[in-house]
CSV table of C-alpha atoms and ligand atoms in Angstrom, one decimal:
chain,number,residue,atom,x,y,z
A,1,MET,CA,-0.1,-0.1,-0.2
A,2,ILE,CA,1.4,3.4,-1.1
A,3,ILE,CA,0.9,6.3,1.9
A,4,LYS,CA,0.0,9.7,0.4
A,5,VAL,CA,2.2,12.3,2.5
A,6,GLY,CA,1.5,16.1,2.6
A,7,ILE,CA,4.2,18.4,3.6
A,8,VAL,CA,3.9,21.7,5.2
A,9,GLY,CA,6.9,23.9,5.5
A,10,ALA,CA,9.0,24.4,2.1
A,11,GLY,CA,12.1,25.8,3.7
A,12,ASN,CA,15.9,25.0,3.8
A,13,VAL,CA,15.4,21.3,5.3
A,14,SER,CA,12.7,20.4,2.9
A,15,SER,CA,15.0,19.4,0.0
A,16,ALA,CA,16.7,16.9,2.2
A,17,TYR,CA,13.4,15.3,3.2
A,18,LEU,CA,12.1,15.4,-0.6
A,19,ASN,CA,15.5,13.9,-1.8
A,20,THR,CA,14.8,10.8,0.6
A,21,LEU,CA,11.1,10.5,0.1
A,22,ARG,CA,10.6,11.1,-3.5
A,23,LYS,CA,12.8,7.8,-4.1
A,24,GLN,CA,10.4,5.3,-1.8
A,25,ARG,CA,7.9,3.4,-3.3
A,26,LYS,CA,5.9,3.4,-0.2
A,27,VAL,CA,5.6,7.2,-0.4
A,28,ARG,CA,3.6,9.4,-2.5
A,29,ILE,CA,4.1,13.1,-1.9
A,30,VAL,CA,0.5,14.9,-2.7
A,31,GLY,CA,1.3,18.4,-2.0
A,32,ILE,CA,3.5,20.9,-0.3
A,33,ALA,CA,2.5,24.1,1.7
A,34,ASP,CA,4.1,27.0,3.0
A,35,ARG,CA,3.0,30.0,4.9
A,36,GLN,CA,4.6,31.9,2.0
A,37,PRO,CA,3.2,30.6,-1.2
A,38,ALA,CA,5.9,31.7,-3.3
A,39,VAL,CA,8.3,29.3,-1.0
A,40,ALA,CA,5.9,26.5,-1.5
A,41,GLU,CA,5.7,27.1,-5.4
A,42,ALA,CA,9.4,27.3,-5.8
A,43,ARG,CA,10.2,24.0,-4.1
A,44,ALA,CA,7.3,22.4,-5.8
A,45,ALA,CA,8.6,23.3,-8.9
A,46,GLU,CA,12.3,22.2,-7.9
A,47,PHE,CA,10.6,18.7,-7.3
A,48,GLY,CA,7.8,18.4,-9.6
A,49,LEU,CA,5.1,18.6,-7.0
A,50,LYS,CA,1.7,20.5,-6.5
A,51,ALA,CA,2.0,23.4,-4.4
A,52,MET,CA,-0.9,24.4,-2.1
A,53,SER,CA,-2.2,25.9,0.7
A,54,PHE,CA,-2.2,24.4,4.3
A,55,GLU,CA,-6.2,24.3,4.3
A,56,GLU,CA,-6.0,22.7,0.8
A,57,LEU,CA,-3.5,20.2,2.2
A,58,LEU,CA,-5.8,19.5,5.1
A,59,ALA,CA,-8.7,19.0,3.1
A,60,GLY,CA,-7.0,16.6,0.6
A,61,PRO,CA,-5.9,13.3,0.1
A,62,ALA,CA,-2.9,13.1,2.4
A,63,GLN,CA,-2.6,10.6,5.3
A,64,VAL,CA,0.2,11.7,6.8
A,65,VAL,CA,1.7,15.1,7.3
A,66,LEU,CA,5.3,16.0,7.6
A,67,ASN,CA,5.6,19.0,9.3
A,68,ILE,CA,8.8,20.9,8.7
A,69,THR,CA,7.7,24.4,9.8
A,70,PRO,CA,10.0,26.2,12.6
A,71,PRO,CA,9.7,25.1,16.0
A,72,LEU,CA,7.1,27.6,17.3
A,73,ALA,CA,4.7,26.5,14.6
A,74,HIS,CA,5.0,22.8,15.3
A,75,HIS,CA,2.2,22.9,17.9
A,76,ALA,CA,-0.4,24.9,16.1
A,77,VAL,CA,0.3,23.1,12.6
A,78,GLY,CA,0.7,19.8,14.5
A,79,MET,CA,-2.8,20.1,16.1
A,80,ALA,CA,-4.5,21.4,12.8
A,81,VAL,CA,-3.1,18.1,11.2
A,82,LEU,CA,-4.5,15.7,14.1
A,83,ASN,CA,-7.5,17.7,14.3
A,84,ALA,CA,-7.9,16.9,10.2
A,85,GLY,CA,-7.8,13.3,11.0
A,86,LYS,CA,-4.3,12.7,9.5
A,87,HIS,CA,-1.1,11.1,11.2
A,88,LEU,CA,1.8,13.5,11.9
A,89,PHE,CA,5.2,13.7,11.8
A,90,ASN,CA,7.0,16.7,13.1
A,91,GLU,CA,10.6,17.9,12.8
A,92,LYS,CA,12.3,18.5,15.9
A,93,PRO,CA,11.6,19.4,19.0
A,94,LEU,CA,8.2,17.8,19.0
A,95,ALA,CA,7.1,21.2,20.2
A,96,ALA,CA,8.3,24.6,21.6
A,97,THR,CA,7.7,23.6,25.3
A,98,PHE,CA,6.7,20.4,27.2
A,99,ALA,CA,3.2,21.3,27.9
A,100,GLN,CA,2.6,21.9,24.0
A,101,GLY,CA,4.3,18.5,23.1
A,102,HIS,CA,2.1,16.6,25.7
A,103,GLU,CA,-1.0,18.4,24.1
A,104,LEU,CA,0.0,16.9,20.7
A,105,VAL,CA,0.6,13.3,22.2
A,106,GLU,CA,-3.0,13.5,24.0
A,107,LEU,CA,-4.6,14.3,20.8
A,108,ALA,CA,-2.8,11.9,18.9
A,109,ALA,CA,-3.9,9.0,21.3
A,110,LYS,CA,-7.6,10.5,21.2
A,111,LYS,CA,-8.1,10.3,17.8
A,112,ASN,CA,-6.0,7.1,17.4
A,113,LEU,CA,-3.3,8.9,15.0
A,114,ARG,CA,0.3,8.2,14.6
A,115,LEU,CA,2.5,10.9,15.7
A,116,GLY,CA,6.2,10.5,14.8
A,117,CYS,CA,9.2,13.0,15.3
A,118,ALA,CA,12.6,13.7,14.2
A,119,PRO,CA,15.5,13.0,14.6
A,120,ASP,CA,15.7,10.0,12.4
A,121,THR,CA,19.4,10.2,12.5
A,122,VAL,CA,18.7,7.6,15.4
A,123,LEU,CA,18.0,5.2,12.9
A,124,GLY,CA,21.1,5.8,10.8
A,125,ALA,CA,24.2,3.4,10.4
A,126,GLY,CA,26.4,5.3,13.1
A,127,SER,CA,23.6,5.2,15.8
A,128,GLN,CA,22.6,1.7,15.0
A,129,ALA,CA,26.3,0.6,15.3
A,130,VAL,CA,26.8,2.1,18.6
A,131,ARG,CA,23.4,0.4,19.7
A,132,ALA,CA,24.5,-2.8,18.4
A,133,LEU,CA,27.8,-2.4,20.7
A,134,VAL,CA,25.9,-1.4,23.8
A,135,ASP,CA,23.4,-4.3,23.3
A,136,ALA,CA,26.2,-7.0,22.8
A,137,GLY,CA,27.8,-5.7,25.9
A,138,ALA,CA,31.0,-5.0,24.0
A,139,VAL,CA,32.4,-2.8,26.6
A,140,GLY,CA,30.3,-4.1,29.6
A,141,ASN,CA,27.6,-2.1,31.5
A,142,ILE,CA,27.7,1.3,30.3
A,143,VAL,CA,28.1,3.5,33.8
A,144,GLY,CA,29.1,6.9,32.2
A,145,GLY,CA,29.9,9.1,29.4
A,146,SER,CA,29.9,12.4,28.0
A,147,ALA,CA,27.9,14.4,24.9
A,148,HIS,CA,29.2,17.7,23.4
A,149,PHE,CA,27.8,19.7,20.9
A,150,MET,CA,29.7,23.1,20.6
A,151,ASN,CA,29.9,25.6,17.6
A,152,HIS,CA,29.5,29.4,17.1
A,153,GLY,CA,25.9,29.1,16.2
A,154,PRO,CA,24.1,28.6,12.8
A,155,ASP,CA,24.0,32.4,11.7
A,156,HIS,CA,27.3,31.5,9.8
A,157,TRP,CA,25.3,29.3,7.4
A,158,HIS,CA,21.6,29.5,8.1
A,159,PRO,CA,19.4,31.7,5.4
A,160,ASN,CA,17.2,32.5,8.2
A,161,PRO,CA,19.1,31.9,11.7
A,162,ASP,CA,16.8,34.4,14.0
A,163,PHE,CA,14.8,31.0,15.1
A,164,PHE,CA,17.8,29.4,16.3
A,165,TYR,CA,17.8,32.1,19.1
A,166,GLY,CA,14.1,32.1,19.9
A,167,HIS,CA,12.1,29.8,22.4
A,168,GLY,CA,11.8,26.5,21.2
A,169,ALA,CA,15.5,26.7,19.8
A,170,GLY,CA,18.9,27.5,21.2
A,171,PRO,CA,21.8,25.0,21.1
A,172,LEU,CA,19.4,22.9,23.6
A,173,HIS,CA,16.1,22.3,21.7
A,174,ASP,CA,17.8,22.8,18.5
A,175,MET,CA,20.7,20.3,18.5
A,176,GLY,CA,19.7,18.7,22.0
A,177,PRO,CA,17.2,16.5,20.4
A,178,TYR,CA,20.1,14.6,18.4
A,179,TYR,CA,22.4,14.1,21.2
A,180,ILE,CA,19.5,13.3,23.8
A,181,SER,CA,17.8,11.0,21.5
A,182,HIS,CA,20.8,8.9,20.8
A,183,LEU,CA,21.5,8.5,24.3
A,184,VAL,CA,17.8,7.5,25.3
A,185,ASN,CA,18.3,5.1,21.9
A,186,HIS,CA,21.4,3.5,23.5
A,187,LEU,CA,20.7,3.8,27.2
A,188,GLY,CA,16.8,4.1,27.8
A,189,PRO,CA,14.9,6.7,29.7
A,190,VAL,CA,16.4,9.6,31.8
A,191,LEU,CA,15.5,9.7,35.4
A,192,GLU,CA,17.0,12.8,37.0
A,193,LEU,CA,18.9,15.7,35.8
A,194,ASN,CA,21.0,18.7,37.1
A,195,ALA,CA,21.9,21.5,35.0
A,196,THR,CA,23.6,24.9,34.5
A,197,ALA,CA,22.9,27.6,31.8
A,198,ARG,CA,24.2,30.8,30.6
A,199,MET,CA,23.4,33.3,27.7
A,200,THR,CA,26.8,34.4,26.9
A,201,TRP,CA,25.8,37.2,24.3
A,202,ARG,CA,22.3,38.9,24.2
A,203,GLU,CA,22.7,40.0,20.6
A,204,ARG,CA,24.3,38.5,17.5
A,205,ILE,CA,25.5,40.3,14.4
A,206,ILE,CA,24.5,37.8,11.4
A,207,PRO,CA,28.3,37.8,10.0
A,208,ARG,CA,27.6,36.9,6.2
A,209,GLY,CA,25.0,36.5,3.7
A,210,ALA,CA,22.0,38.4,2.4
A,211,ASN,CA,21.4,39.4,6.1
A,212,ALA,CA,25.0,40.3,7.1
A,213,GLY,CA,25.2,42.9,9.7
A,214,ARG,CA,21.7,42.7,10.7
A,215,SER,CA,21.3,41.9,14.7
A,216,ILE,CA,19.4,39.0,16.1
A,217,ARG,CA,18.0,39.3,19.8
A,218,VAL,CA,18.9,36.0,22.0
A,219,GLU,CA,16.0,34.9,24.0
A,220,VAL,CA,17.2,31.4,25.2
A,221,PRO,CA,20.5,30.0,27.1
A,222,THR,CA,23.4,29.5,24.4
A,223,THR,CA,25.5,27.2,26.7
A,224,VAL,CA,23.8,24.6,28.8
A,225,VAL,CA,25.3,21.7,30.6
A,226,SER,CA,23.0,19.1,32.0
A,227,ARG,CA,24.0,16.1,33.9
A,228,LEU,CA,21.7,13.3,33.0
A,229,ARG,CA,21.0,10.2,35.3
A,230,PHE,CA,19.5,7.3,33.4
A,231,LYS,CA,17.1,4.5,34.6
A,232,SER,CA,20.0,2.2,33.9
A,233,GLY,CA,22.3,4.1,36.3
A,234,ALA,CA,24.6,5.6,33.9
A,235,GLU,CA,25.1,9.3,34.3
A,236,VAL,CA,26.2,11.5,31.1
A,237,SER,CA,27.2,15.0,30.9
A,238,LEU,CA,25.5,16.7,28.2
A,239,THR,CA,27.0,20.0,27.0
A,240,VAL,CA,25.6,22.2,23.9
A,241,SER,CA,26.6,25.7,23.4
A,242,PHE,CA,26.5,28.2,20.4
A,243,ASP,CA,29.3,30.3,22.0
A,244,VAL,CA,32.6,28.1,21.4
A,245,TRP,CA,34.7,28.4,18.1
A,246,LYS,CA,36.6,25.3,18.3
A,247,HIS,CA,37.0,22.1,20.5
A,248,GLN,CA,38.0,18.6,20.3
A,249,HIS,CA,35.9,16.6,22.1
A,250,THR,CA,34.0,13.5,21.0
A,251,PRO,CA,30.4,14.0,20.1
A,252,ILE,CA,29.5,11.1,22.3
A,253,GLU,CA,31.4,8.9,24.4
A,254,LEU,CA,30.0,6.1,26.7
A,255,HIS,CA,32.2,4.5,29.2
A,256,GLY,CA,31.5,0.8,30.2
A,257,GLU,CA,33.0,-1.3,32.9
A,258,ASN,CA,34.9,-3.0,30.5
A,259,GLY,CA,36.0,-0.4,27.8
A,260,THR,CA,34.7,2.6,25.7
A,261,ILE,CA,32.6,3.7,23.0
A,262,LEU,CA,33.2,6.8,20.9
A,263,GLY,CA,29.9,7.6,19.0
A,264,HIS,CA,29.7,9.6,15.8
A,265,ASP,CA,28.0,13.0,15.1
A,266,PRO,CA,24.3,12.2,15.9
A,267,ASN,CA,23.3,14.9,13.4
A,268,LYS,CA,24.5,12.4,10.8
A,269,PHE,CA,23.2,9.0,9.7
A,270,GLY,CA,26.7,7.4,9.1
A,271,GLY,CA,30.3,8.2,10.5
A,272,THR,CA,33.2,6.4,12.3
A,273,VAL,CA,32.1,4.4,15.4
A,274,ARG,CA,35.3,3.1,17.2
A,275,TRP,CA,35.4,1.0,20.7
A,276,SER,CA,38.1,-0.1,23.0
A,277,GLN,CA,38.2,-3.1,25.6
A,278,GLN,CA,40.0,-1.8,28.7
A,279,ASP,CA,43.2,-0.1,27.7
A,280,GLY,CA,43.5,-1.9,24.5
A,281,ASP,CA,43.8,-0.5,21.0
A,282,TRP,CA,40.8,1.3,19.5
A,283,GLN,CA,38.8,-0.8,17.1
A,284,THR,CA,36.9,0.7,14.4
A,285,VAL,CA,33.0,-0.9,13.3
A,286,ARG,CA,33.5,-2.3,9.9
A,287,GLU,CA,30.0,-3.8,9.6
A,288,ARG,CA,27.8,-2.6,6.7
A,289,ARG,CA,24.8,-1.0,7.7
A,290,PRO,CA,21.9,0.8,5.8
A,291,TYR,CA,21.6,4.6,5.9
A,292,THR,CA,25.0,6.1,6.1
A,293,THR,CA,24.0,9.4,4.2
A,294,ASN,CA,21.4,12.0,4.4
A,295,SER,CA,18.3,10.1,4.9
A,296,ARG,CA,16.0,12.6,6.4
A,297,GLY,CA,12.7,10.9,6.1
A,298,ILE,CA,13.5,7.5,7.1
A,299,GLY,CA,11.6,8.0,10.4
A,300,LEU,CA,8.3,8.8,8.5
A,301,LEU,CA,9.0,6.0,6.2
A,302,ASP,CA,9.2,4.0,9.2
A,303,MET,CA,5.8,5.2,10.6
A,304,ALA,CA,4.3,4.4,7.0
A,305,PHE,CA,5.3,1.0,7.1
A,306,ALA,CA,4.1,0.6,11.0
A,307,ILE,CA,0.8,2.0,10.3
A,308,GLU,CA,0.5,-1.0,7.6
A,309,GLN,CA,2.3,-3.8,10.1
A,310,ALA,CA,0.4,-2.4,12.9
A,311,ARG,CA,3.5,-2.5,15.0
A,312,PRO,CA,4.7,0.5,16.9
A,313,HIS,CA,7.1,3.1,14.8
A,314,ARG,CA,10.3,3.8,16.1
A,315,CYS,CA,10.6,7.7,16.1
A,316,SER,CA,7.6,7.6,18.3
A,317,ASP,CA,5.6,10.3,20.2
A,318,ALA,CA,6.6,9.0,23.7
A,319,PHE,CA,10.1,8.9,23.0
A,320,ALA,CA,10.0,12.7,21.5
A,321,LEU,CA,8.1,13.8,24.5
A,322,HIS,CA,10.4,12.3,27.0
A,323,VAL,CA,13.3,14.0,25.1
A,324,LEU,CA,11.5,17.0,25.1
A,325,GLU,CA,10.9,17.0,28.6
A,326,VAL,CA,14.8,16.2,29.2
A,327,MET,CA,15.4,19.7,27.5
A,328,ASP,CA,12.6,21.7,29.2
A,329,LYS,CA,13.7,20.3,32.7
A,330,SER,CA,17.3,21.2,31.8
A,331,LEU,CA,16.4,24.9,31.5
A,332,GLU,CA,14.1,24.7,34.6
A,333,SER,CA,16.8,23.1,36.7
A,334,ALA,CA,19.3,25.5,35.6
A,335,LEU,CA,16.9,28.3,36.7
A,336,GLN,CA,16.0,26.7,40.2
A,337,GLY,CA,19.7,25.6,40.8
A,338,ARG,CA,18.5,22.1,41.7
A,339,ALA,CA,18.2,18.7,40.3
A,340,LEU,CA,14.6,17.9,38.8
A,341,THR,CA,13.1,14.4,38.2
A,342,LEU,CA,11.6,13.2,34.8
A,343,THR,CA,7.7,12.6,35.0
A,344,THR,CA,7.7,10.8,31.7
A,345,THR,CA,9.3,7.7,30.6
A,346,CYS,CA,9.8,5.7,27.3
A,347,GLU,CA,10.6,2.4,25.7
A,348,ARG,CA,13.9,2.2,23.4
A,349,PRO,CA,12.7,1.8,19.9
A,350,ALA,CA,13.8,-1.5,18.2
A,351,ALA,CA,16.9,-1.8,16.7
A,352,LEU,CA,17.4,-1.4,12.9
A,353,ALA,CA,19.8,-3.7,11.2
A,354,ALA,CA,18.0,-3.8,7.6
A,355,ARG,CA,16.8,-1.6,5.3
A,356,LEU,CA,13.1,-0.7,6.0
A,357,SER,CA,10.5,-2.8,4.3
B,401,NAD,N1,18.2,23.6,8.1
B,401,NAD,C1,18.3,22.1,8.4
B,401,NAD,O1,19.2,21.7,8.1
B,401,NAD,C2,17.7,21.6,9.7
B,401,NAD,C3,18.1,20.4,9.9
B,401,NAD,C4,17.2,19.6,10.7
B,401,NAD,C5,16.1,20.0,11.2
B,401,NAD,N2,15.6,20.8,10.9
B,401,NAD,C6,14.4,21.6,11.5
B,401,NAD,O2,13.3,21.9,10.6
B,401,NAD,C7,12.3,23.0,10.8
B,401,NAD,C8,12.4,23.9,9.7
B,401,NAD,O3,13.7,24.2,9.2
B,401,NAD,P1,14.2,24.9,8.2
B,401,NAD,O4,15.7,25.0,8.4
B,401,NAD,O5,13.8,24.3,7.1
B,401,NAD,O6,13.7,26.5,8.3
B,401,NAD,P2,13.2,27.6,7.5
B,401,NAD,O7,13.0,28.8,8.1
B,401,NAD,O8,14.1,27.3,6.4
B,401,NAD,O9,11.9,27.0,6.8
B,401,NAD,C9,10.9,27.0,7.4
B,401,NAD,C10,9.5,27.2,6.2
B,401,NAD,O10,8.3,27.1,7.2
B,401,NAD,C11,7.5,27.8,6.8
B,401,NAD,N3,6.3,28.2,8.0
B,401,NAD,C12,6.6,28.8,8.9
B,401,NAD,N4,5.5,29.1,9.9
B,401,NAD,C13,4.7,28.1,9.0
B,401,NAD,C14,3.3,27.9,9.3
B,401,NAD,N5,2.8,28.4,10.5
B,401,NAD,N6,2.7,27.3,8.4
B,401,NAD,C15,3.3,26.9,7.0
B,401,NAD,N7,4.5,27.2,7.0
B,401,NAD,C16,5.3,27.7,8.0
B,401,NAD,C17,8.2,29.3,6.6
B,401,NAD,O11,7.6,30.2,5.6
B,401,NAD,C18,9.5,28.6,6.0
B,401,NAD,O12,9.5,28.5,4.4
B,401,NAD,C19,12.8,23.2,12.2
B,401,NAD,O13,12.2,22.7,13.2
B,401,NAD,C20,14.3,23.0,12.1
B,401,NAD,O14,14.8,22.5,13.6
B,401,NAD,C21,16.5,21.9,9.9
């Protein structure tokens, strides 16, 4: 059965999704909408699609809607999609706040609709290689680790960088989903966390491109350090920052009782994964796995197969809501200066060894 997909949001990331989804026999893209009709029309012309208004998309034949609008729009657009009786797959974060994310999850459950959420890099070759090492006990029980995302912010490369410094984004809500989702995929849910946060500059000046020289008001912390205690007992220190020019940390390190795993960049599908036992030499994972290059869209594809096969989809609403709570609670913990306990939990998604079918 082919699943009909509609897309809302025709900006920067839409071409990556379209490159993946238009090659899938399982999926037919029935239309693309954007608040700026000219943007939808340009993307539609590029990929041979039909541009339409959001209202037309909701009234049309799409069974699943891919919501790739900016974070502040995820909730309103998502609620409208679910209220129109269509399954929903959101870009990350699930919503700008935990309360909004919770509403989406509740509505999807009430309407018996699927709700999925990025990042689907969790299903990529790199993440699955780490997961296989953890599950095989290659380095023993994981007791600790670190995760680092640090750079000088997206104002250097993104054509519309303002939203990255607003509520629902910042390094934690924009990049944190990759790191936290990968950690939860490997280790299971978080029980408790304790964080600190800093806003280093209240204003950023766009350094290059069409908007060079324009200032952006910063609304959220641009450096956050959150110490995560997992239900498994592992403790991992997560650092995210838009304030750092250069560094040499590994994106994700997992420390086991019998060795160490060095993960790849969780914003990517593939990458080098290494591990060592005790003080032995580093070994590189050589096994071949699917999804090594930019495959944004495979989370939605997994959801499409899951609907047909009546099985849980991997990039699930419970998983994304838990990740969102980890982010919101980290900011709250930093404000309150104390450790906080999570109210949500989730299952680890099923591992993925072969291409989706
Ligand atoms: N750019 C990337 O490389 C990238 C990578 C991964 C994830 N993402 C995520 O994808 C989402 C979109 O990012 P982007 O980089 O494409 O942003 P963008 O600003 O380039 O594009 C977003 C588009 O959504 C449209 N839009 C905004 N509000 C809308 C609404 N209410 N209804 C319909 N259309 C609306 C805008 O007009 C714009 O064309 C964000 O959640 C971001 O975190 C982006």
